[in-house]
Short mmCIF file of C-alpha atoms in Angstrom, two decimals:
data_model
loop_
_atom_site.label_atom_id
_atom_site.label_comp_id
_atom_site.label_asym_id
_atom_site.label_seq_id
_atom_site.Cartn_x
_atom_site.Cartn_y
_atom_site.Cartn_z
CA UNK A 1 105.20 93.35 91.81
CA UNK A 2 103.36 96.97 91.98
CA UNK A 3 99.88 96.07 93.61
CA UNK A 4 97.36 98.74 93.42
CA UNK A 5 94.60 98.51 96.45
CA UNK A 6 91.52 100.43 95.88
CA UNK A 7 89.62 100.94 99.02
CA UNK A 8 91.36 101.26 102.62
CA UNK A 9 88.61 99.95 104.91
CA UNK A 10 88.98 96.45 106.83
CA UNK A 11 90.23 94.80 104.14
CA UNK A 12 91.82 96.81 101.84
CA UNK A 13 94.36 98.19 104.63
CA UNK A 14 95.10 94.85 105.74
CA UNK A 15 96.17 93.31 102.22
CA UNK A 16 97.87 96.55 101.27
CA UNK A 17 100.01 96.38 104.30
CA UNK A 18 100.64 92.58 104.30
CA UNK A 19 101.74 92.87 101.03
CA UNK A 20 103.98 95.82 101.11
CA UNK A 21 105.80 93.85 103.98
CA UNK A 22 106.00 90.54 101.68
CA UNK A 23 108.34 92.78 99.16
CA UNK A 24 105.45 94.14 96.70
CA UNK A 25 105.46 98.06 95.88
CA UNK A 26 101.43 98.59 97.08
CA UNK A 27 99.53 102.05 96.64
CA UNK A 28 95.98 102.17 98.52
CA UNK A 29 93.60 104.27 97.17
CA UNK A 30 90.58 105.76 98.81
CA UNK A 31 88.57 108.81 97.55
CA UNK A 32 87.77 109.73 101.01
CA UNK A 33 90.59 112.48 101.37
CA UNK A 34 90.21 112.88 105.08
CA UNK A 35 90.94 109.04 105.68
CA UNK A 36 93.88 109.24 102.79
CA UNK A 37 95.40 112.62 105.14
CA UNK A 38 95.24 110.24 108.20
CA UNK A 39 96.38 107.05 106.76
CA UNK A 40 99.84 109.46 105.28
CA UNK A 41 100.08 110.69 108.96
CA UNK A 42 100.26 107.25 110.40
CA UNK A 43 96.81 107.24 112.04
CA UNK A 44 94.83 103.79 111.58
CA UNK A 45 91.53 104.34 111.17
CA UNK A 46 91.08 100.58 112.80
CA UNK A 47 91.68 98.55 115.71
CA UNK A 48 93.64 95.78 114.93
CA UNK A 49 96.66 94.60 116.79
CA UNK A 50 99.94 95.04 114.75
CA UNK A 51 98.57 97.00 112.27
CA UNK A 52 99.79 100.66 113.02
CA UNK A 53 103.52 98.98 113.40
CA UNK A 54 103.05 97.46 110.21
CA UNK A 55 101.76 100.54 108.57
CA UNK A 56 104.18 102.53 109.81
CA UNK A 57 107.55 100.65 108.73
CA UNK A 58 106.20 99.97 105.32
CA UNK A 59 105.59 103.41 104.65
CA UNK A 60 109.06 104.01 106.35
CA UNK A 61 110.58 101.68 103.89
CA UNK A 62 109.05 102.94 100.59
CA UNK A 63 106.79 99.99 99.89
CA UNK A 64 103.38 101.06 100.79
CA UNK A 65 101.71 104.68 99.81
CA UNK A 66 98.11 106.16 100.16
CA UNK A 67 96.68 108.27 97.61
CA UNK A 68 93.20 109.61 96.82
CA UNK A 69 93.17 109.25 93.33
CA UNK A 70 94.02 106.47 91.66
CA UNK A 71 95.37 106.79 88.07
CA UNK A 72 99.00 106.63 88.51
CA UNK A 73 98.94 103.31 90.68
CA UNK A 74 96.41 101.52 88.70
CA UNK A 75 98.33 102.24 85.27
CA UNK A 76 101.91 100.89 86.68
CA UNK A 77 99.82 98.24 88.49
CA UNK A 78 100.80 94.19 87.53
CA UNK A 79 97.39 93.47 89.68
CA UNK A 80 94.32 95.99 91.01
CA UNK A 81 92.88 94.55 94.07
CA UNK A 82 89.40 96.09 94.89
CA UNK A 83 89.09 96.11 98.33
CA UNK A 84 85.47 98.31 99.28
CA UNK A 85 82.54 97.51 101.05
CA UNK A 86 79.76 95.14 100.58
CA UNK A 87 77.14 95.92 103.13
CA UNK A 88 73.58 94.56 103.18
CA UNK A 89 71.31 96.22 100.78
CA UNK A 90 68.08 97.49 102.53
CA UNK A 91 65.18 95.89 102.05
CA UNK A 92 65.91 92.99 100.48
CA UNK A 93 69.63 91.59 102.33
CA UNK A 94 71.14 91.04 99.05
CA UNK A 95 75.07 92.47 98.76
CA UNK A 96 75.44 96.30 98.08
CA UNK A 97 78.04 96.16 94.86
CA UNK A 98 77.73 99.55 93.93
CA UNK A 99 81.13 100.26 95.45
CA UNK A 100 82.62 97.02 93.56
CA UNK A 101 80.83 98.54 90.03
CA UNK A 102 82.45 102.00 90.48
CA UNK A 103 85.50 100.58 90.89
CA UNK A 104 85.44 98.08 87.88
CA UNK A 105 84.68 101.75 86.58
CA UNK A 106 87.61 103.58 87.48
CA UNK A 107 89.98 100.80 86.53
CA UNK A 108 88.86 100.61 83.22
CA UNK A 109 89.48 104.17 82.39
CA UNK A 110 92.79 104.48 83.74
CA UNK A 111 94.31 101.09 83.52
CA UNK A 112 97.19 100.65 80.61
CA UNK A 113 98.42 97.37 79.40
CA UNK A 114 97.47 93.94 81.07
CA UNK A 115 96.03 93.76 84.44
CA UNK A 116 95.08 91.46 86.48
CA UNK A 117 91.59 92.73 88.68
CA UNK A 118 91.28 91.17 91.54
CA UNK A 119 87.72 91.04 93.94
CA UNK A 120 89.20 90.58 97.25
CA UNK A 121 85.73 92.03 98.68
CA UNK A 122 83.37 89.66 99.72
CA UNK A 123 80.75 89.10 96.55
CA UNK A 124 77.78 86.82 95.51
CA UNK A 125 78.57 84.85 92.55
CA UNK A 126 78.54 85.94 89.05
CA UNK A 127 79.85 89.79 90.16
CA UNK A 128 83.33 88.97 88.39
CA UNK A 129 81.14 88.05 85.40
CA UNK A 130 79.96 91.56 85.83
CA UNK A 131 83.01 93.07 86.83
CA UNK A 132 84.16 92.16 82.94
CA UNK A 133 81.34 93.13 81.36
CA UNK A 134 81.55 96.92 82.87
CA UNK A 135 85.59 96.83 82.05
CA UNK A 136 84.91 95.11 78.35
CA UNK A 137 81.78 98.29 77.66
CA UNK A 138 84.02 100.79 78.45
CA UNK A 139 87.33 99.25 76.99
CA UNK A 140 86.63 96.74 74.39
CA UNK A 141 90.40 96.69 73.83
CA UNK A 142 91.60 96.22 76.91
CA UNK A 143 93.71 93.66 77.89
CA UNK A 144 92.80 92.55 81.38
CA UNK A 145 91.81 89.13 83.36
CA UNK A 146 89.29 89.26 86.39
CA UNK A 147 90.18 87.20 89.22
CA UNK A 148 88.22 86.36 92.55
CA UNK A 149 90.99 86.00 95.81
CA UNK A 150 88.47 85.77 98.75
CA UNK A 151 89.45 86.85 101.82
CA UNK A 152 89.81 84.88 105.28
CA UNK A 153 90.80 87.31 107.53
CA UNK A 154 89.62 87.29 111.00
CA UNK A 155 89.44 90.20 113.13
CA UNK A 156 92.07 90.74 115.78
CA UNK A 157 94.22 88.11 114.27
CA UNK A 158 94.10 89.38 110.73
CA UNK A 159 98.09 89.63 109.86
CA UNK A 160 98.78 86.37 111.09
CA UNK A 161 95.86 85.29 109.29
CA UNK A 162 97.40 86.53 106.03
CA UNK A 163 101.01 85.70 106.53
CA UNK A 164 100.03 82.24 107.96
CA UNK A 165 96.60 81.28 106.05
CA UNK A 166 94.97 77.94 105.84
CA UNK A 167 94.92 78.31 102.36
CA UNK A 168 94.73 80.84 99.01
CA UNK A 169 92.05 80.77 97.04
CA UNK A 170 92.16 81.96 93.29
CA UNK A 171 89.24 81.74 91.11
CA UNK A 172 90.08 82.37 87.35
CA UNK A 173 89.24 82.29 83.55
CA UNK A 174 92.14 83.50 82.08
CA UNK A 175 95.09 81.71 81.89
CA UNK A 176 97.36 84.67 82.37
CA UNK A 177 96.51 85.70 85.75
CA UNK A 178 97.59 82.36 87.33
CA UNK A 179 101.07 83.38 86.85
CA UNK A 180 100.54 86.54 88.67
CA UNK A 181 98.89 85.71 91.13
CA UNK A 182 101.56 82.93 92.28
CA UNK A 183 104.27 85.74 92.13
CA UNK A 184 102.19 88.22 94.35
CA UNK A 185 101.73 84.78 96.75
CA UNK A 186 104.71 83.47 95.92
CA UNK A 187 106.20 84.61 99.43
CA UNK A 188 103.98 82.09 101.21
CA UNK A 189 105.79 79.21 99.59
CA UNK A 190 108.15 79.05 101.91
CA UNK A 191 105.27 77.85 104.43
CA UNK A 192 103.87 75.39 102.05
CA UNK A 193 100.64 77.32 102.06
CA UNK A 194 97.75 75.19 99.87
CA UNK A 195 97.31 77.56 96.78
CA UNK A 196 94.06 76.80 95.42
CA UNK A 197 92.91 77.77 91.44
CA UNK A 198 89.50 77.10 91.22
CA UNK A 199 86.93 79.06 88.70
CA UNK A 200 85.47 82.21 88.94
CA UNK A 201 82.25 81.73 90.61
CA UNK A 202 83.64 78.21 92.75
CA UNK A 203 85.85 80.88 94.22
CA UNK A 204 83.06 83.60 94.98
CA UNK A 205 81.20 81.15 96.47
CA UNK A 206 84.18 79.29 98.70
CA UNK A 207 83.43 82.71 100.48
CA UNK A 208 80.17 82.53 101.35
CA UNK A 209 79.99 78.67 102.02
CA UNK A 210 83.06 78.59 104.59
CA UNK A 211 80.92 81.61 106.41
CA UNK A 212 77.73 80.17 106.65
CA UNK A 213 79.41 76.66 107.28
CA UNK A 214 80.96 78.55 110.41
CA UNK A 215 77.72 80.68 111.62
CA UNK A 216 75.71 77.26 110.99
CA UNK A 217 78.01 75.62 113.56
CA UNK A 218 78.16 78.58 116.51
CA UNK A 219 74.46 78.16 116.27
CA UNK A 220 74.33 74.51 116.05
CA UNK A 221 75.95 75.34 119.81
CA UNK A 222 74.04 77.87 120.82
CA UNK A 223 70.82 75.50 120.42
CA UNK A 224 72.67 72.62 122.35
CA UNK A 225 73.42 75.25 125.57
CA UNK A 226 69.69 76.17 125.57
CA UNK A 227 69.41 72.32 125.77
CA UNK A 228 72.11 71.58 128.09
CA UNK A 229 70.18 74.16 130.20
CA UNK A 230 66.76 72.45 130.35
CA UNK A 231 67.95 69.30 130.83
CA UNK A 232 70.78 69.73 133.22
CA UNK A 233 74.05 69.28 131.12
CA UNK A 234 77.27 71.39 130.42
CA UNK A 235 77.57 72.58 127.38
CA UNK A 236 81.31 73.22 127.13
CA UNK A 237 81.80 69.30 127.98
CA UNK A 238 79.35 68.71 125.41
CA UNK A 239 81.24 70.79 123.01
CA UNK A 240 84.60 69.70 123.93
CA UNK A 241 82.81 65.56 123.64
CA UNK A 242 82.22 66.26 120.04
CA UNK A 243 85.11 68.57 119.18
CA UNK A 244 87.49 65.76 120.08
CA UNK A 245 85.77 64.15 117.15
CA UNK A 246 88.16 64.98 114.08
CA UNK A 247 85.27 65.24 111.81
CA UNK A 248 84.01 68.18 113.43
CA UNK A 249 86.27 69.68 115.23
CA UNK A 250 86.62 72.28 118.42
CA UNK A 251 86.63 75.60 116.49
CA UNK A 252 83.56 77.32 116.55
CA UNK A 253 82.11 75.73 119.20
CA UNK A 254 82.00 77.80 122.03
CA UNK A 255 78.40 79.17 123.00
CA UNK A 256 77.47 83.01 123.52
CA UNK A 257 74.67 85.66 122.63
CA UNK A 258 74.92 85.14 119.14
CA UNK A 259 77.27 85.65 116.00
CA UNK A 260 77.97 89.22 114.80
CA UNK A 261 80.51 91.61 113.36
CA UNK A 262 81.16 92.42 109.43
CA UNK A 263 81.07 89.22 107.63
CA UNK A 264 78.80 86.30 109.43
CA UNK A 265 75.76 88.51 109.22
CA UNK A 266 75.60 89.87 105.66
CA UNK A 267 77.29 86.73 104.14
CA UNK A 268 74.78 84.62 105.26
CA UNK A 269 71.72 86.96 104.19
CA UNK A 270 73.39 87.15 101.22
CA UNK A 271 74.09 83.32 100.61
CA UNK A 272 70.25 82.68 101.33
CA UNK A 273 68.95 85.19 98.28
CA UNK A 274 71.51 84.39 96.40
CA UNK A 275 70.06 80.42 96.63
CA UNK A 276 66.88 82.04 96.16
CA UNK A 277 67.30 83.76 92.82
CA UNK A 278 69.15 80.66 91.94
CA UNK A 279 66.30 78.47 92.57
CA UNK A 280 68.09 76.58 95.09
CA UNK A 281 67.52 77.72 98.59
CA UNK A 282 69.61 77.06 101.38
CA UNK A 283 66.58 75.60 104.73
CA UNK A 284 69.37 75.12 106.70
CA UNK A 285 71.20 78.94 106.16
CA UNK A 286 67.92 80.38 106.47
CA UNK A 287 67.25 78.90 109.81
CA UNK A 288 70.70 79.65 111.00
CA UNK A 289 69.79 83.39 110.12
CA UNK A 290 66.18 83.64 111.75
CA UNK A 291 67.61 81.44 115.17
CA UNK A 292 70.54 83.73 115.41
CA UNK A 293 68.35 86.85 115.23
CA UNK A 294 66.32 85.52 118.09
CA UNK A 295 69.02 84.41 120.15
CA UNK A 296 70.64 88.27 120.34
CA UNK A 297 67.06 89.80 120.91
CA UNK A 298 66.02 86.91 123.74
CA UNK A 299 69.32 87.82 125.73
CA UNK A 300 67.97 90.55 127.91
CA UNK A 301 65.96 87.92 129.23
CA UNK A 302 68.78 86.11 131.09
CA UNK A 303 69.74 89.86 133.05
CA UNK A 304 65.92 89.87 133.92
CA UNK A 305 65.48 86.49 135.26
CA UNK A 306 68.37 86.68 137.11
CA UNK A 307 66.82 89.50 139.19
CA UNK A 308 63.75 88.06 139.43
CA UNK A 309 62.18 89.25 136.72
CA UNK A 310 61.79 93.29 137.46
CA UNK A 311 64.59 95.07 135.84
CA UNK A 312 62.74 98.78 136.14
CA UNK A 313 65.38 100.93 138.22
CA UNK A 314 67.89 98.73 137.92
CA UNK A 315 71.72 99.62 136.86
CA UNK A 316 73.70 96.59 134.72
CA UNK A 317 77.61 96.85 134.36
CA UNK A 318 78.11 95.65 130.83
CA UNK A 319 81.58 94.31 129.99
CA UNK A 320 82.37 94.27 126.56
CA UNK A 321 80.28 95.90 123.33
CA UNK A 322 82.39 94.98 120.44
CA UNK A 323 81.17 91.72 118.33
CA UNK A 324 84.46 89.94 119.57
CA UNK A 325 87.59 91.24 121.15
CA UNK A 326 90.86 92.69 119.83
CA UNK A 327 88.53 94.95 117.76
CA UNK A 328 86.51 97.94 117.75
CA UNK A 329 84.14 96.70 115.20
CA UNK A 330 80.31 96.96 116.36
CA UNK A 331 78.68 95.45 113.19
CA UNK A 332 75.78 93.57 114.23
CA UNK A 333 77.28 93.44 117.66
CA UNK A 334 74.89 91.44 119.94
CA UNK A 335 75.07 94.92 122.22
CA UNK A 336 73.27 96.50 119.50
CA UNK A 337 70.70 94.34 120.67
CA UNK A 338 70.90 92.75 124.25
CA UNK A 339 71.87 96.48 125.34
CA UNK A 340 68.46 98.56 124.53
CA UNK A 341 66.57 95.64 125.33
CA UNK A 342 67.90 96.02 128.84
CA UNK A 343 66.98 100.05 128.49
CA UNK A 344 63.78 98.97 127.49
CA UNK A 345 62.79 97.10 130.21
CA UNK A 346 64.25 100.00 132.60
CA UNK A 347 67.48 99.05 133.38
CA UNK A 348 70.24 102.30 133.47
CA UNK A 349 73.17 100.50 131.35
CA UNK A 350 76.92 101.34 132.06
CA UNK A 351 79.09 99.77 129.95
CA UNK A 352 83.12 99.43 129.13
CA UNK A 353 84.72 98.19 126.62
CA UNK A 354 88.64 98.56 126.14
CA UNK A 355 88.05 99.92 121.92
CA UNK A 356 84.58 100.06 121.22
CA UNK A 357 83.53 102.74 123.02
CA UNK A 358 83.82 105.32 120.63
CA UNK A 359 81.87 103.97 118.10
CA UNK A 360 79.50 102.75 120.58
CA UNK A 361 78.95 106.21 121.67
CA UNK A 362 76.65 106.72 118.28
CA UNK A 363 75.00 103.63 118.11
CA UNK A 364 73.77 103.01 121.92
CA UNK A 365 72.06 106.54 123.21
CA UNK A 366 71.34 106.49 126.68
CA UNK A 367 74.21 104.34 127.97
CA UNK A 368 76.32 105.67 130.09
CA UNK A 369 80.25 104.82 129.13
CA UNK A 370 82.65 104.39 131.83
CA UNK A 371 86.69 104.04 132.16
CA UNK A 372 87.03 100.70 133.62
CA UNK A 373 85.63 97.59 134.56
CA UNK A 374 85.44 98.35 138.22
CA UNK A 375 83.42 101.47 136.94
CA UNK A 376 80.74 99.10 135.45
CA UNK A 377 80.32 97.15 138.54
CA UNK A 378 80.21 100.40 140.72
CA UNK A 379 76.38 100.65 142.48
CA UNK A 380 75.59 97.75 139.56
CA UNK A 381 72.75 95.66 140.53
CA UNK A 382 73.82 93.03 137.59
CA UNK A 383 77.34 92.53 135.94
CA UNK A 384 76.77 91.27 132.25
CA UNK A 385 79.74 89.88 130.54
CA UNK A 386 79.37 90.94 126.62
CA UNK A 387 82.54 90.52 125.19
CA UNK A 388 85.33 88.22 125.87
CA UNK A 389 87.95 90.19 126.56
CA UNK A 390 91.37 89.51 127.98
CA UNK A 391 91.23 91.60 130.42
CA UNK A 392 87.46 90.66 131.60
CA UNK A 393 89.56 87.11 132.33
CA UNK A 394 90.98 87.90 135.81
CA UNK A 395 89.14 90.31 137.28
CA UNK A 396 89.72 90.92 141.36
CA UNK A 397 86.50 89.22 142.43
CA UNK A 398 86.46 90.44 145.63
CA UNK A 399 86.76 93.73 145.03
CA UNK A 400 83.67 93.71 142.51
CA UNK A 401 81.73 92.34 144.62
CA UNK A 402 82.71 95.33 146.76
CA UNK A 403 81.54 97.64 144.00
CA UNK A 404 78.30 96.37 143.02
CA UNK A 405 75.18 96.68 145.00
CA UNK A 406 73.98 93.20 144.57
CA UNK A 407 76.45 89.87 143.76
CA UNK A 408 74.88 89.34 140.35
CA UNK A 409 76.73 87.98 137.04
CA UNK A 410 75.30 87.54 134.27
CA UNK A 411 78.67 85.67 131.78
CA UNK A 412 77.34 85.17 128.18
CA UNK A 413 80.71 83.97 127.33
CA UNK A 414 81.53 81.41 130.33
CA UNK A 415 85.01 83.12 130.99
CA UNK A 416 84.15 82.07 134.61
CA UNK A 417 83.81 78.52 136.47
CA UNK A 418 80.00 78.41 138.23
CA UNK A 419 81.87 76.88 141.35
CA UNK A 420 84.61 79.24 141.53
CA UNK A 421 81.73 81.95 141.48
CA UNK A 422 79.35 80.69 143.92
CA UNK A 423 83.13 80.50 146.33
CA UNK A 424 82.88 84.19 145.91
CA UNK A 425 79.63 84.44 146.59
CA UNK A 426 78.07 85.28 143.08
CA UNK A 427 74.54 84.71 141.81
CA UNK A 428 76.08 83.27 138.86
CA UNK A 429 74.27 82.80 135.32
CA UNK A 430 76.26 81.46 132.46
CA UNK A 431 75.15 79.79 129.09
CA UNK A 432 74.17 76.08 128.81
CA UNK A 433 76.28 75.22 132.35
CA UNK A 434 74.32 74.41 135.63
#
């Protein structure tokens, strides 16, 4: 199949690559020229694991091009993916489609026979309603069908999510795309992978409910380790009591500073106007939003009690800034928050984080960024474990303690036992554990 893939962020250079390597003939098209000039010399403007190797051997092989315009590959095209951004729209949280609309535009002019146009970017309901209306203004005799394929990618395991998903999801009113859809899929057959066809807007909104199902949940367990905490209980037996439970299950239950990165935040902003302007809102979503809000700005708090409330003059070693690890996404980050909180109060911050720091570098002034984590801890007063990296897991404890001035950890992730810690020596403050 010849898969055009307009858009080469996240998304878009993910499903271009994954299928270039199922067999497809894929052209990704971006009108930012300096990414497209990049992208051609093998540089991945992303960190995700896998991905340059990918890249690289697909473009070796012929299967997988970059180009900044986009007529030639969305005439040949069997199927046009679009791929772009949908960020919060300010002022009122609802999804930004512009960049979906302009490329519903673009298609239209230049694509030539039938094609199937697929929204693989995350979008309220009704925009593939829209989608055709913009391509049936412009070309009233086109023949076309507009799909929604949701995307379930997760960040630092995105290939595997693609090549091994739970399921496909294809929402559709036209008859003709089904076929094409199972042939671009049809390599996932082989692993018996649930293909689901569902309408149009049960698709877009498949999205939107699995997300909000899943941010509902990490804050369902954030609330029970503030609980566990006043009352005396641990948490991660608590979680791991009713994760046993097949009905609910152990994913997702593992408490922290709060949800972030691309999708959890917008998706559920967006879900909630959407049930607005639909008349049906969503208490439950809306809760979920306003608690996890709360729960990233109240996290300071923790570094503060744990040295006794006066954090003026103080330095904190932060260990992680990314949302999650095996990416260098900041999006709504909980550092974006817990971070100049701690400035605020007068803490100096110095913080590492293995691929983040870059992009940190613009978004956190005043911090200062250091090689290592043995460079955080260096003269720290306060340690304060951010992101969950690997490498966070088995730190010499002995020899940070060295480093730091004072024996204070502050673990918002619980990579470390409270026992083991207190062996070593630690003022030790976790979430929802004794």
């Amino acid at each position: 199949m010849r898969v055009a893939m307009i858009g080469t962020g996240y998304v878009g250079l993910v499903s271009g690559a994954c299928f270039a390597d199922f067999g497809h003939t894929v052209c990704c098209v971006d009108k930012d020229r300096a990414k497209i000039e990049k992208l051609e010399k093998g540089q991945i403007p992303i960190y995700e694991p896998g991905l340059e190797d990918l890249v690289a051997r697909n473009v070796r092989e012929g299967r997988l091009s970059f180009h900044s315009e986009g007529a030639e590959a969305i005439r040949t095209a069997d199927a046009v993916f679009i791929g772009v951004g949908t960020p919060s729209r300010r002022g009122d949280g609802h999804a930004d489609l512009s960049y979906v609309y302009a490329a519903a535009e673009e298609i239209a002019e230049m694509m030539d026979g039938f094609t199937v146009i697929v929204t693989k970017s995350t979008v309220p309901v009704g925009t593939g309603d829209e989608i055709e209306k913009i391509i049936k203004a412009k070309r009233p005799d086109a023949q076309f069908a507009v799909v929604s394929n949701p995307e379930f990618l997760r960040e630092g395991a995105a290939i595997n999510d693609f090549k091994r998903p739970d399921r496909v999801v294809v929402g559709l009113e036209d008859e003709r795309a089904r076929d094409v859809m199972r042939e671009i899929y049809r390599p996932l057959f082989l692993n018996e992978t649930p293909m689901l066809f569902v309408g149009r807007r049960t698709s877009e909104l498949i999205k939107y409910a699995a997300n909000a199902f899943l941010a509902m949940k990490i804050t369902y367990i954030n609330e029970m380790a503030d609980l566990c905490e006043a009352v005396g209980a641990d948490v991660q037996q608590v979680a791991r009591g009713i994760g046993l439970d097949n009905r609910i299950g152990s994913k997702f239950l593992h408490p922290g500073p709060g949800y972030g990165g691309s999708c959890f935040p917008k998706d559920t902003v967006a879900l909630v106007r959407t049930a607005v302007d639909a008349g049906s809102p969503m208490r439950l979503i809306e809760a979920t939003v306003l608690i996890n809000d709360a729960r990233k700005k109240a996290m300071a708090g923790k570094v503060e009690a744990a040295l006794d409330g006066d954090l003026a003059g103080k330095t904190i070693g932060v260990l992680g800034l990314t949302f999650k690890p095996n990416t260098d996404d900041m999006r709504d980050a909980p550092s974006l928050d817990i971070v100049p909180q701690l400035q605020a109060l007068g803490a100096k911050v110095q913080a590492f984080d293995p691929e983040g720091t870059e992009e940190a570098r613009a978004l956190l002034p005043g911090v200062q960024f250091v090689a290592g984590p043995y460079d955080a801890a260096f003269g720290a007063d306060a340690l304060l474990i951010l992101t969950e990296w690997d490498q966070f897991r088995a730190l010499d404890l002995d020899r940070i303690k060295q480093q730091m001035r004072g024996p204070v950890i502050v673990d918002l992730r619980n990579i470390y036992q409270p026992a083991e810690m207190r062996d070593f020596g630690f003022n030790y403050v976790s979430v929802g554990r004794s």
